[in-house]
């Protein structure tokens, strides 16, 4: 036979190092990524062809069966492993037993090693031949014409068969260290199903535990289970990063959403809302209906935002890049961040005003007055406590939310137990109805203060939800805390206030004041925590230990200016709540609709690159947000200096009292923005999801290039 037949097929594909260099030289744009993917696909096809050619050549050499042919196969295998070629095949051990006897004997050896009572057979003092490498493939005695198979070999001595051949551990084909990052990119979980997905990290963890030796379990640390959340290997101070929360740390159950928001809804905030509504002149039934509608809309928009956080493990304003574009999102995100600062200051103003009334502080300029000193000290304690909780974030903040929620519910139960017999619910329901325009306006204001103030934080407190948590359960638990609890507390507070029996038990005032103080600290901490995440989404990446004191002092300064220089701070806060609500409502409409249309998780890499699936700017949604905001101001009247131009569309319509009373422009802004993705965005979203799924499928196909799969 011609000697050229003993040469293995020539290599067609590039080496791993060459592929790495080619990928490193690729342009970081859409065209470069496409070229890189085409290169990888081509190399994958060439390597498949090489495997088929090499397999055919090996079969041909084994069919020939001559020592020269088998030596060629051996040297080809050694060349793939980076070993030097051999001049001749190693000598084989004579008198090898049939394979069945070998298996039986090895089983006996294993059984004898597993049984301590059996004494090992003494090894003969014979020098053992050692070969450089094991013989690849089937034993040569099956092919060699020089060997006679021993059909009836009764006993095979262990030293002859097992120990006469030294076994050299064969390492898998090495891959360049520079390639590790690309391996991880290919193995990254870039897309997962929206519901019921089992993460790759969880599967790896299970495999590691199953394959671990028994001794390895002695060092396992058992993490105590928690009824609502399970924080795995998380430090006391949470590290804020603009990336998805590691899925091994995303162990929170859907019920954790109830505890996360109970600190807000189970506090005295619903009672404060009830007190405000009682001054509007609505009847009890109208007031309860208005509050219910307001908190229902609020709870739904916040819970849907939490659903997005569950899918991605990312903060709200970073996810907002999907509907608006990576750079186009800067405009609404900046507005929402400023609004977050406003609401943080409003929370502190409310707490300081409550303290001012309790301490009977008439003039804030009397610095030497004892009660004034108490008020200033209380302000510092409030802001310091909130800053501290916001710095810790994560586990510490969650426990504080749980504790404050439980305290608030306990205070509400005590209030009900003491005052349950002080009014007649039947008399309250029998009151004649008042203006329904006012009732609708109260519902809208509730939506502004309660829903739109927190919708930009919906995903911020859901980033550690497990990816296999049910979406319906996430929304359900959130709605329970955000809708049911505040409706019950506010309804009872309305009944108590409407019958002028709020002072039946004087000690309740101190109990309510204490609950308001600690809940105010936690609510303010939640707002500060969300503010830092908003700044990160805008590119201002500060550590919590730096960012939170700066934000806290800014909020304290805004609150101080409001109390000192604004005569009617409540009216000012209410008017600016409407102003802030309009752009937030327009943003929320687009964001919520975008979440509900999507069926798979976000592509995290594309959220940080303008050439990704979400592009730099989504001009349709960005323009729609601006138009919806303008329409909201056009239908809403704001009675503040500098805002006399508002209501310019309502001026052209009839029934001016309706537009001035209901603040219906906020609803119009939200509704118009909500319809925009439904009318114009579905094809774009489905195309994005198809591209994400396609690149995910391509990633799986390309894993074989780097030995990640068989």
XYZ file of C-alpha atoms in Angstrom:
710
model
C 0.000 0.000 0.000
C 1.087 3.533 -0.682
C 2.673 5.128 2.369
C 0.562 8.267 1.953
C -2.379 6.267 3.257
C -0.750 6.247 6.704
C -0.833 10.053 6.985
C -3.886 11.392 8.889
C -6.164 13.909 7.121
C -4.898 17.482 7.034
C -6.431 20.053 9.375
C -9.080 22.280 7.785
C -10.199 24.507 10.681
C -8.423 27.189 12.662
C -6.859 26.402 16.014
C -8.408 27.644 19.242
C -5.694 30.296 19.534
C -6.364 31.517 16.003
C -10.107 31.712 16.712
C -9.445 33.665 19.901
C -7.257 36.166 18.051
C -9.843 36.549 15.297
C -12.610 37.203 17.817
C -10.414 39.670 19.681
C -9.876 41.646 16.485
C -13.599 41.772 15.686
C -15.255 45.180 15.772
C -17.531 45.870 18.767
C -20.550 46.678 16.665
C -23.428 44.844 15.056
C -21.453 44.032 11.896
C -18.517 42.774 13.939
C -20.726 40.526 16.043
C -22.357 39.106 12.913
C -18.942 38.405 11.364
C -17.764 36.723 14.560
C -20.815 34.483 14.659
C -20.339 33.550 10.992
C -16.693 32.718 11.696
C -17.667 30.454 14.580
C -20.311 28.692 12.507
C -17.825 28.082 9.682
C -15.216 26.711 12.076
C -17.818 24.457 13.688
C -18.693 22.984 10.293
C -15.018 22.481 9.408
C -14.366 20.697 12.693
C -17.312 18.391 12.061
C -15.814 17.549 8.660
C -12.416 16.931 10.275
C -13.970 14.550 12.803
C -15.665 12.547 10.055
C -12.495 12.371 7.938
C -10.363 11.351 10.910
C -12.866 8.681 11.982
C -12.909 7.242 8.452
C -9.105 7.201 8.356
C -8.891 5.442 11.747
C -11.355 2.778 10.606
C -9.293 2.225 7.452
C -6.089 1.862 9.469
C -7.717 -0.600 11.857
C -9.035 -2.564 8.898
C -5.500 -2.843 7.508
C -4.320 -3.940 10.951
C -0.596 -3.906 10.244
C 1.811 -2.599 12.888
C 2.585 0.370 10.652
C -1.108 1.258 10.354
C -1.725 0.918 14.091
C 1.414 2.970 14.800
C 0.046 5.706 12.539
C -3.207 5.772 14.541
C -1.306 5.853 17.820
C 0.907 8.729 16.675
C -2.095 10.650 15.337
C -3.782 10.392 18.748
C -0.565 11.436 20.464
C -0.226 14.424 18.159
C -3.692 15.623 19.148
C -2.593 15.496 22.796
C 0.681 17.317 22.120
C 2.867 14.229 22.733
C 5.949 13.135 20.810
C 5.452 10.374 18.185
C 6.637 6.797 18.768
C 8.999 4.848 16.523
C 7.235 1.572 17.240
C 4.247 0.297 19.129
C 4.743 -0.730 22.770
C 4.930 -4.461 23.353
C 1.643 -5.984 24.451
C 1.287 -8.277 27.443
C 0.917 -11.926 26.335
C -1.791 -14.294 27.457
C -4.466 -11.679 27.993
C -7.750 -13.109 29.091
C -11.049 -12.633 27.251
C -12.921 -9.487 28.130
C -15.593 -11.281 30.137
C -12.994 -12.813 32.448
C -11.278 -9.440 32.865
C -14.512 -7.780 33.909
C -15.265 -10.575 36.354
C -11.798 -10.393 37.823
C -11.931 -6.608 38.192
C -15.279 -6.955 39.966
C -13.706 -9.445 42.353
C -10.811 -7.088 42.979
C -13.212 -4.231 43.713
C -15.203 -6.419 46.106
C -12.047 -7.483 47.905
C -10.950 -3.853 48.323
C -14.368 -2.861 49.663
C -14.270 -5.621 52.309
C -11.860 -4.804 55.168
C -11.677 -8.418 56.389
C -9.936 -9.683 53.238
C -6.166 -9.533 53.332
C -4.609 -8.242 50.096
C -2.615 -10.772 48.071
C 1.071 -10.304 48.495
C 2.670 -8.999 45.372
C 5.581 -10.980 43.946
C 8.926 -9.303 43.968
C 9.142 -8.996 40.235
C 10.275 -5.960 38.318
C 7.328 -4.603 36.443
C 7.581 -3.403 32.872
C 6.349 0.158 32.479
C 5.115 1.655 29.235
C 5.046 5.329 28.413
C 1.400 5.463 27.436
C -1.606 3.188 27.504
C -2.581 1.474 24.281
C -5.435 3.337 22.624
C -8.474 1.519 21.363
C -9.251 -2.214 21.585
C -6.526 -4.569 22.980
C -4.248 -5.748 20.223
C -4.661 -9.403 21.135
C -8.045 -9.278 19.456
C -6.388 -8.422 16.143
C -2.844 -9.821 16.356
C -2.243 -13.116 14.492
C 0.667 -13.915 16.855
C -1.552 -14.448 19.877
C -3.655 -17.456 20.695
C -6.656 -16.619 22.866
C -6.697 -18.640 26.066
C -10.223 -19.987 26.244
C -10.079 -21.625 29.652
C -7.910 -19.581 31.927
C -9.212 -20.381 35.419
C -7.369 -17.745 37.436
C -5.637 -14.568 36.431
C -3.109 -13.214 38.861
C -3.685 -9.592 39.750
C -0.012 -8.568 39.465
C 0.185 -9.849 35.917
C -2.906 -8.206 34.516
C -3.607 -5.142 36.571
C -0.280 -4.028 37.860
C 2.032 -4.945 35.034
C 0.794 -2.034 32.954
C 1.189 1.440 34.381
C -1.798 3.647 33.683
C -0.967 7.197 32.697
C -3.838 9.608 33.281
C -4.777 11.204 29.988
C -5.701 14.855 30.332
C -8.335 16.328 28.047
C -7.235 18.607 25.280
C -6.111 21.851 26.840
C -7.736 25.117 25.947
C -6.003 28.459 26.119
C -6.612 30.499 29.260
C -7.555 33.460 27.114
C -10.515 31.493 25.929
C -12.113 31.063 29.356
C -14.057 34.308 29.157
C -15.528 33.383 25.788
C -16.475 29.959 27.148
C -18.380 31.650 29.932
C -20.042 33.959 27.437
C -21.229 30.993 25.432
C -22.420 29.283 28.580
C -24.056 32.442 29.958
C -27.747 32.436 30.674
C -28.642 35.225 28.285
C -32.283 34.310 28.046
C -34.645 32.286 30.165
C -38.345 31.656 30.058
C -40.515 34.152 31.830
C -42.092 31.562 34.107
C -40.991 28.295 35.757
C -37.394 28.339 34.507
C -34.706 26.237 36.257
C -31.446 28.123 36.216
C -28.169 26.738 34.950
C -26.467 27.562 38.240
C -29.038 25.556 40.157
C -28.434 22.572 37.877
C -24.668 22.907 38.324
C -25.106 23.061 42.085
C -27.183 19.875 42.066
C -24.600 18.095 39.884
C -21.769 19.171 42.193
C -23.615 17.904 45.257
C -24.551 14.593 43.635
C -21.023 13.927 42.348
C -19.247 15.061 45.526
C -17.614 12.388 47.711
C -19.204 11.586 51.030
C -16.461 13.368 52.935
C -17.238 16.586 51.116
C -20.597 16.872 52.859
C -18.895 17.250 56.222
C -17.952 20.836 55.313
C -21.347 21.900 54.030
C -22.936 24.867 55.798
C -26.660 24.577 56.330
C -28.434 27.878 55.755
C -31.423 28.346 57.991
C -34.623 28.595 56.003
C -36.764 31.698 56.252
C -40.529 31.896 55.694
C -40.209 34.631 53.117
C -36.692 34.900 51.779
C -33.400 33.030 51.659
C -30.249 35.119 51.257
C -27.354 32.909 50.156
C -23.799 34.027 50.914
C -24.746 37.709 51.008
C -22.683 40.176 52.992
C -24.291 42.491 55.524
C -23.770 45.543 53.276
C -25.226 44.855 49.871
C -22.955 45.618 46.931
C -24.780 47.651 44.294
C -23.953 46.589 40.740
C -25.520 47.313 37.372
C -25.835 43.651 36.557
C -28.255 40.860 37.193
C -28.269 39.537 40.734
C -26.390 36.188 40.690
C -28.968 33.463 40.350
C -27.444 31.464 43.171
C -28.378 34.435 45.406
C -31.835 34.794 43.898
C -33.610 32.468 46.308
C -36.453 34.663 47.559
C -39.933 33.250 47.289
C -42.898 35.132 45.877
C -44.222 35.691 49.400
C -41.240 37.960 50.107
C -43.036 40.627 48.059
C -45.717 40.765 50.747
C -43.125 41.533 53.421
C -41.191 43.947 51.215
C -44.232 46.199 50.779
C -45.961 45.594 54.112
C -43.582 48.124 55.658
C -45.188 50.720 53.378
C -48.828 49.646 53.386
C -48.982 48.344 56.950
C -47.653 51.561 58.454
C -49.571 54.678 59.420
C -49.481 55.844 55.796
C -53.015 54.525 55.104
C -54.225 56.308 58.243
C -52.642 59.534 57.009
C -54.365 59.019 53.668
C -57.661 58.467 55.482
C -57.176 61.679 57.436
C -56.564 63.631 54.227
C -59.579 62.108 52.444
C -61.826 62.874 55.412
C -61.232 66.598 54.775
C -62.529 66.439 51.172
C -66.216 66.273 52.140
C -66.847 62.838 50.641
C -69.215 60.403 52.285
C -67.807 57.281 53.871
C -68.793 54.968 51.021
C -67.432 57.330 48.374
C -64.186 57.807 50.260
C -63.677 54.049 50.684
C -64.392 53.474 46.983
C -61.981 56.241 45.969
C -59.211 54.860 48.174
C -59.809 51.323 46.916
C -59.621 52.363 43.255
C -56.488 54.395 43.904
C -54.628 51.660 45.782
C -55.823 49.007 43.303
C -54.274 50.864 40.385
C -51.199 51.568 42.495
C -50.748 47.976 43.591
C -51.050 46.637 40.063
C -48.455 48.941 38.510
C -45.975 48.279 41.329
C -46.565 44.505 41.229
C -46.081 44.350 37.455
C -42.796 46.197 37.885
C -41.823 43.563 40.451
C -42.549 40.917 37.820
C -39.922 42.500 35.565
C -37.448 42.464 38.446
C -38.136 38.777 39.000
C -37.444 37.967 35.363
C -34.170 39.852 35.175
C -32.724 40.543 38.625
C -32.107 44.147 37.524
C -33.313 47.530 38.894
C -36.303 49.306 37.376
C -34.649 52.166 35.540
C -32.098 49.845 33.951
C -34.938 47.693 32.604
C -36.508 50.879 31.290
C -33.796 50.870 28.621
C -35.634 48.069 26.824
C -38.649 50.189 25.783
C -36.797 53.515 25.424
C -33.350 52.484 24.194
C -30.047 52.377 26.028
C -29.373 56.101 25.632
C -32.918 57.281 24.989
C -33.847 56.089 28.474
C -31.677 58.815 30.008
C -34.426 61.440 29.632
C -37.251 59.659 31.502
C -34.778 58.125 33.967
C -33.438 61.561 34.912
C -36.975 62.863 35.471
C -37.885 59.848 37.588
C -34.735 60.244 39.682
C -35.588 63.873 40.440
C -39.137 62.803 41.308
C -37.706 60.175 43.660
C -35.767 62.908 45.471
C -38.986 64.938 45.708
C -40.897 62.064 47.293
C -38.073 61.362 49.726
C -38.205 64.988 50.841
C -42.025 64.810 51.046
C -41.797 61.787 53.359
C -39.408 63.639 55.649
C -41.606 66.765 55.558
C -44.614 64.687 56.619
C -42.692 63.201 59.541
C -41.330 66.565 60.661
C -44.762 68.172 60.393
C -46.203 65.405 62.551
C -43.438 65.938 65.105
C -43.987 69.692 64.980
C -47.671 69.252 65.837
C -46.955 66.781 68.623
C -44.269 68.987 70.179
C -46.338 72.161 69.630
C -43.549 73.978 67.806
C -44.945 77.298 66.591
C -41.823 78.902 65.147
C -38.934 76.973 63.669
C -36.645 79.988 63.995
C -36.619 79.755 67.806
C -33.556 77.554 67.830
C -33.021 77.711 71.600
C -36.529 76.497 72.398
C -36.494 73.070 74.037
C -39.198 71.629 71.794
C -37.390 72.952 68.741
C -34.240 71.186 69.859
C -36.229 67.971 70.229
C -37.616 68.433 66.724
C -34.166 69.032 65.225
C -32.773 66.018 67.057
C -35.680 63.897 65.828
C -34.994 64.998 62.253
C -31.345 63.983 62.549
C -32.279 60.632 64.076
C -34.796 59.969 61.306
C -32.421 60.785 58.474
C -29.470 58.994 60.128
C -31.537 55.852 60.659
C -32.800 55.928 57.090
C -29.295 56.453 55.683
C -27.934 53.564 57.755
C -30.634 51.162 56.573
C -30.172 52.298 52.971
C -26.420 51.688 53.181
C -26.947 48.131 54.368
C -29.792 47.434 51.946
C -30.398 43.795 51.072
C -31.000 41.539 54.035
C -30.951 44.248 56.718
C -33.426 46.481 54.901
C -35.693 43.526 54.199
C -35.768 42.557 57.888
C -36.595 46.154 58.760
C -39.457 46.117 56.255
C -40.760 42.929 57.832
C -40.492 44.279 61.370
C -42.130 47.623 60.592
C -44.938 45.921 58.696
C -45.663 43.622 61.617
C -45.555 46.527 64.071
C -47.925 48.528 61.883
C -50.380 45.649 61.627
C -50.171 45.101 65.397
C -50.916 48.792 66.025
C -53.849 48.643 63.599
C -55.231 45.577 65.385
C -54.861 47.327 68.743
C -56.629 50.378 67.336
C -59.507 48.250 66.070
C -59.773 46.327 69.341
C -60.002 49.499 71.423
C -62.321 51.528 69.174
C -64.483 48.890 67.467
C -67.613 49.841 69.425
C -67.296 53.607 69.102
C -69.129 54.053 65.787
C -71.932 52.582 63.711
C -70.971 51.301 60.277
C -74.624 51.306 59.246
C -74.910 55.026 59.944
C -71.778 55.702 57.937
C -73.084 53.812 54.915
C -76.402 55.672 55.111
C -74.797 59.064 54.479
C -76.021 60.829 51.300
C -73.589 60.844 48.400
C -71.481 63.869 47.601
C -69.662 64.976 44.423
C -68.445 62.062 42.316
C -65.978 64.372 40.604
C -64.294 64.895 43.955
C -64.333 61.145 44.583
C -62.619 60.512 41.270
C -60.088 63.228 42.059
C -59.298 61.529 45.385
C -58.767 58.218 43.570
C -56.371 59.900 41.150
C -54.492 61.608 43.984
C -54.206 58.263 45.790
C -52.792 56.769 42.611
C -50.268 59.618 42.435
C -49.141 59.502 46.060
C -49.253 55.755 46.481
C -48.679 54.197 43.061
C -46.775 56.575 40.826
C -44.504 57.527 43.706
C -43.305 53.917 43.978
C -43.774 52.401 40.528
C -40.182 53.312 39.634
C -39.057 51.121 42.559
C -41.160 48.059 41.739
C -38.298 45.956 40.356
C -35.757 47.317 42.845
C -37.197 45.206 45.662
C -37.797 42.116 43.500
C -34.266 41.561 42.169
C -33.629 38.614 44.481
C -36.796 36.725 43.604
C -36.105 33.223 42.365
C -36.475 32.926 38.601
C -38.763 29.917 38.991
C -41.205 31.837 41.193
C -44.637 32.004 39.609
C -45.419 35.366 38.042
C -49.017 35.209 39.240
C -47.797 34.550 42.775
C -45.450 37.547 42.627
C -48.266 39.846 41.515
C -50.697 38.251 43.972
C -48.514 38.651 47.048
C -47.661 42.189 46.016
C -51.331 43.046 45.528
C -52.172 41.579 48.932
C -49.742 43.953 50.632
C -50.377 46.936 48.362
C -54.159 46.718 47.921
C -55.899 44.646 50.589
C -53.979 45.792 53.671
C -54.069 49.572 53.009
C -57.734 49.428 51.984
C -58.707 47.783 55.274
C -56.565 50.093 57.417
C -57.646 53.258 55.592
C -61.325 52.252 55.653
C -61.252 51.737 59.389
C -59.343 54.969 59.908
C -61.985 56.801 57.869
C -64.743 55.352 60.009
C -62.953 56.377 63.176
C -62.169 59.901 61.982
C -65.624 60.482 60.464
C -67.331 59.825 63.818
C -64.928 62.062 65.794
C -63.854 59.235 68.087
C -60.200 59.210 67.177
C -59.272 60.397 70.689
C -61.176 57.688 72.563
C -57.965 56.187 73.940
C -55.301 58.897 74.481
C -52.492 56.367 74.789
C -53.178 55.328 71.209
C -51.741 58.647 70.054
C -48.343 57.748 71.470
C -48.586 54.258 70.008
C -49.435 55.686 66.599
C -46.649 58.253 66.901
C -44.086 55.564 67.678
C -45.306 53.428 64.792
C -45.203 56.433 62.464
C -41.628 57.217 63.495
C -40.138 53.782 62.886
C -42.180 53.188 59.743
C -41.138 56.606 58.463
C -37.480 55.659 58.876
C -37.952 52.447 56.888
C -40.056 54.086 54.155
C -37.474 56.843 53.800
C -34.707 54.219 53.675
C -36.573 52.414 50.884
C -36.765 55.659 48.939
C -33.061 56.434 49.455
C -32.109 52.894 48.454
C -34.121 53.167 45.247
C -32.607 56.599 44.556
C -29.104 55.127 44.546
C -30.176 52.426 42.094
C -31.629 55.160 39.889
C -28.326 57.026 39.945
C -26.512 53.830 38.973
C -28.854 53.431 36.008
C -27.896 56.948 34.917
C -24.199 56.102 35.103
C -23.395 57.704 38.479
C -21.997 54.618 40.183
C -21.272 55.403 43.817
C -20.879 52.955 46.656
C -23.772 52.991 49.159
C -21.481 54.275 51.910
C -20.818 57.352 49.763
C -24.078 57.786 47.877
C -26.577 57.378 50.714
C -25.197 60.127 53.005
C -25.065 62.509 50.032
C -28.635 61.698 49.004
C -29.805 61.839 52.623
C -28.314 65.280 53.227
C -29.827 66.534 49.969
C -33.243 65.255 51.037
C -32.830 66.829 54.480
C -31.957 70.168 52.867
C -35.001 70.026 50.573
C -37.286 69.146 53.476
C -35.840 71.927 55.622
C -36.343 74.495 52.875
C -39.911 73.336 52.441
C -40.785 73.641 56.119
C -39.013 76.970 56.607
C -40.049 78.896 53.518
C -43.374 77.414 52.357
C -46.371 78.585 54.343
C -48.803 75.845 53.282
C -46.433 72.948 52.762
C -49.278 70.430 52.369
C -50.880 72.284 49.478
C -47.476 72.762 47.903
C -46.758 69.027 48.221
C -50.166 68.116 46.790
C -49.788 70.397 43.773
C -46.291 69.229 43.003
C -47.422 65.640 43.469
C -49.708 66.209 40.471
C -46.877 67.833 38.523
C -44.503 64.962 39.254
C -47.177 62.355 38.550
C -47.737 63.353 34.907
C -44.333 62.388 33.395
C -44.160 59.380 35.719
C -47.617 58.228 34.567
C -46.559 58.558 30.922
C -43.394 56.562 31.587
C -45.247 53.937 33.640
C -47.801 53.368 30.885
C -45.117 52.529 28.321
C -43.011 50.519 30.773
C -45.898 48.435 32.143
C -47.266 47.620 28.683
C -43.800 46.634 27.497
C -43.443 44.243 30.445
C -46.822 42.614 29.836
C -46.147 42.112 26.123
C -42.790 40.387 26.665
C -42.731 36.663 27.310
C -39.023 35.999 27.895
C -36.376 37.607 30.063
C -34.371 40.626 28.993
C -31.047 40.243 27.175
C -28.792 41.738 29.822
C -25.822 42.527 27.574
C -28.027 44.496 25.167
C -29.256 46.676 28.046
C -25.780 48.201 28.319
C -24.792 48.482 24.649
C -26.358 50.809 22.131
C -25.831 48.350 19.275
C -27.709 45.562 21.089
C -31.245 44.364 20.535
C -32.793 47.415 22.225
C -30.840 49.973 20.131
C -29.584 53.356 21.255
C -32.879 55.236 21.108
C -36.442 54.051 20.586
C -37.792 57.183 18.977
C -41.388 55.926 18.905
C -41.628 55.366 22.655
C -39.511 58.388 23.554
C -41.675 60.653 21.402
C -44.793 58.980 22.768
C -43.627 59.676 26.317
C -43.148 63.355 25.523
C -46.544 63.575 23.795
C -48.298 61.785 26.676
C -46.613 64.118 29.171
C -47.693 67.173 27.196
C -51.244 65.822 26.971
C -51.274 65.217 30.719
C -50.341 68.815 31.436
C -52.841 69.952 28.818
C -55.734 68.285 30.637
C -54.573 69.048 34.205
C -54.723 72.338 36.098
C -51.909 73.129 38.548
C -52.432 76.036 40.931
C -48.798 76.973 41.481
C -46.635 79.863 40.357
C -45.112 79.220 36.963
C -47.701 76.619 35.957
C -50.482 78.864 34.751
C -50.077 77.422 31.253
C -51.324 73.998 32.356
C -54.779 72.919 31.274
C -54.324 74.447 27.805
C -56.275 71.584 26.213
C -58.983 71.512 28.890
C -59.518 75.244 28.329
C -60.954 74.382 24.920
C -63.430 71.859 26.342
C -66.670 72.085 28.267
C -67.266 71.281 31.948
C -64.220 73.036 33.352
C -65.126 71.954 36.878
C -64.609 68.303 35.927
C -61.084 68.881 34.649
C -60.095 71.064 37.614
C -61.471 68.639 40.209
C -60.542 65.214 38.869
C -56.978 65.720 37.576
C -58.071 63.469 34.739
C -55.043 64.495 32.690
C -52.907 62.073 34.708
C -55.196 59.207 33.703
C -55.086 60.332 30.066
C -51.281 60.412 30.097
C -51.125 56.907 31.565
C -53.778 55.490 29.208
C -52.298 57.022 26.056
C -48.811 55.818 26.949
C -50.124 52.331 27.763
C -51.722 51.982 24.330
C -48.588 53.066 22.475
C -46.610 49.784 22.824
C -49.771 47.787 22.105
C -50.460 49.704 18.899
C -46.921 50.174 17.598
C -44.529 48.109 19.686
C -45.638 44.467 19.456
C -43.793 43.688 16.171
C -40.625 45.289 17.546
C -40.820 43.367 20.829
C -41.518 40.046 19.110
C -38.628 40.668 16.725
C -36.326 41.365 19.672
C -37.431 38.184 21.400
C -36.933 36.166 18.204
C -33.401 37.553 17.872
C -32.641 36.724 21.496
C -33.934 33.170 21.090
C -32.012 32.786 17.822
C -28.708 33.834 19.358
C -29.440 31.566 22.314
C -29.976 28.621 19.974
C -26.814 29.548 18.068
C -24.893 29.741 21.337
C -25.951 26.195 22.191
C -24.894 24.984 18.740
C -21.470 26.586 19.103
C -20.720 25.113 22.508
C -19.329 21.988 20.849
C -16.450 23.986 19.377
C -14.886 24.496 22.782
C -15.705 21.147 24.304
C -18.487 22.513 26.502
C -20.858 19.784 25.342
C -20.403 16.346 23.825
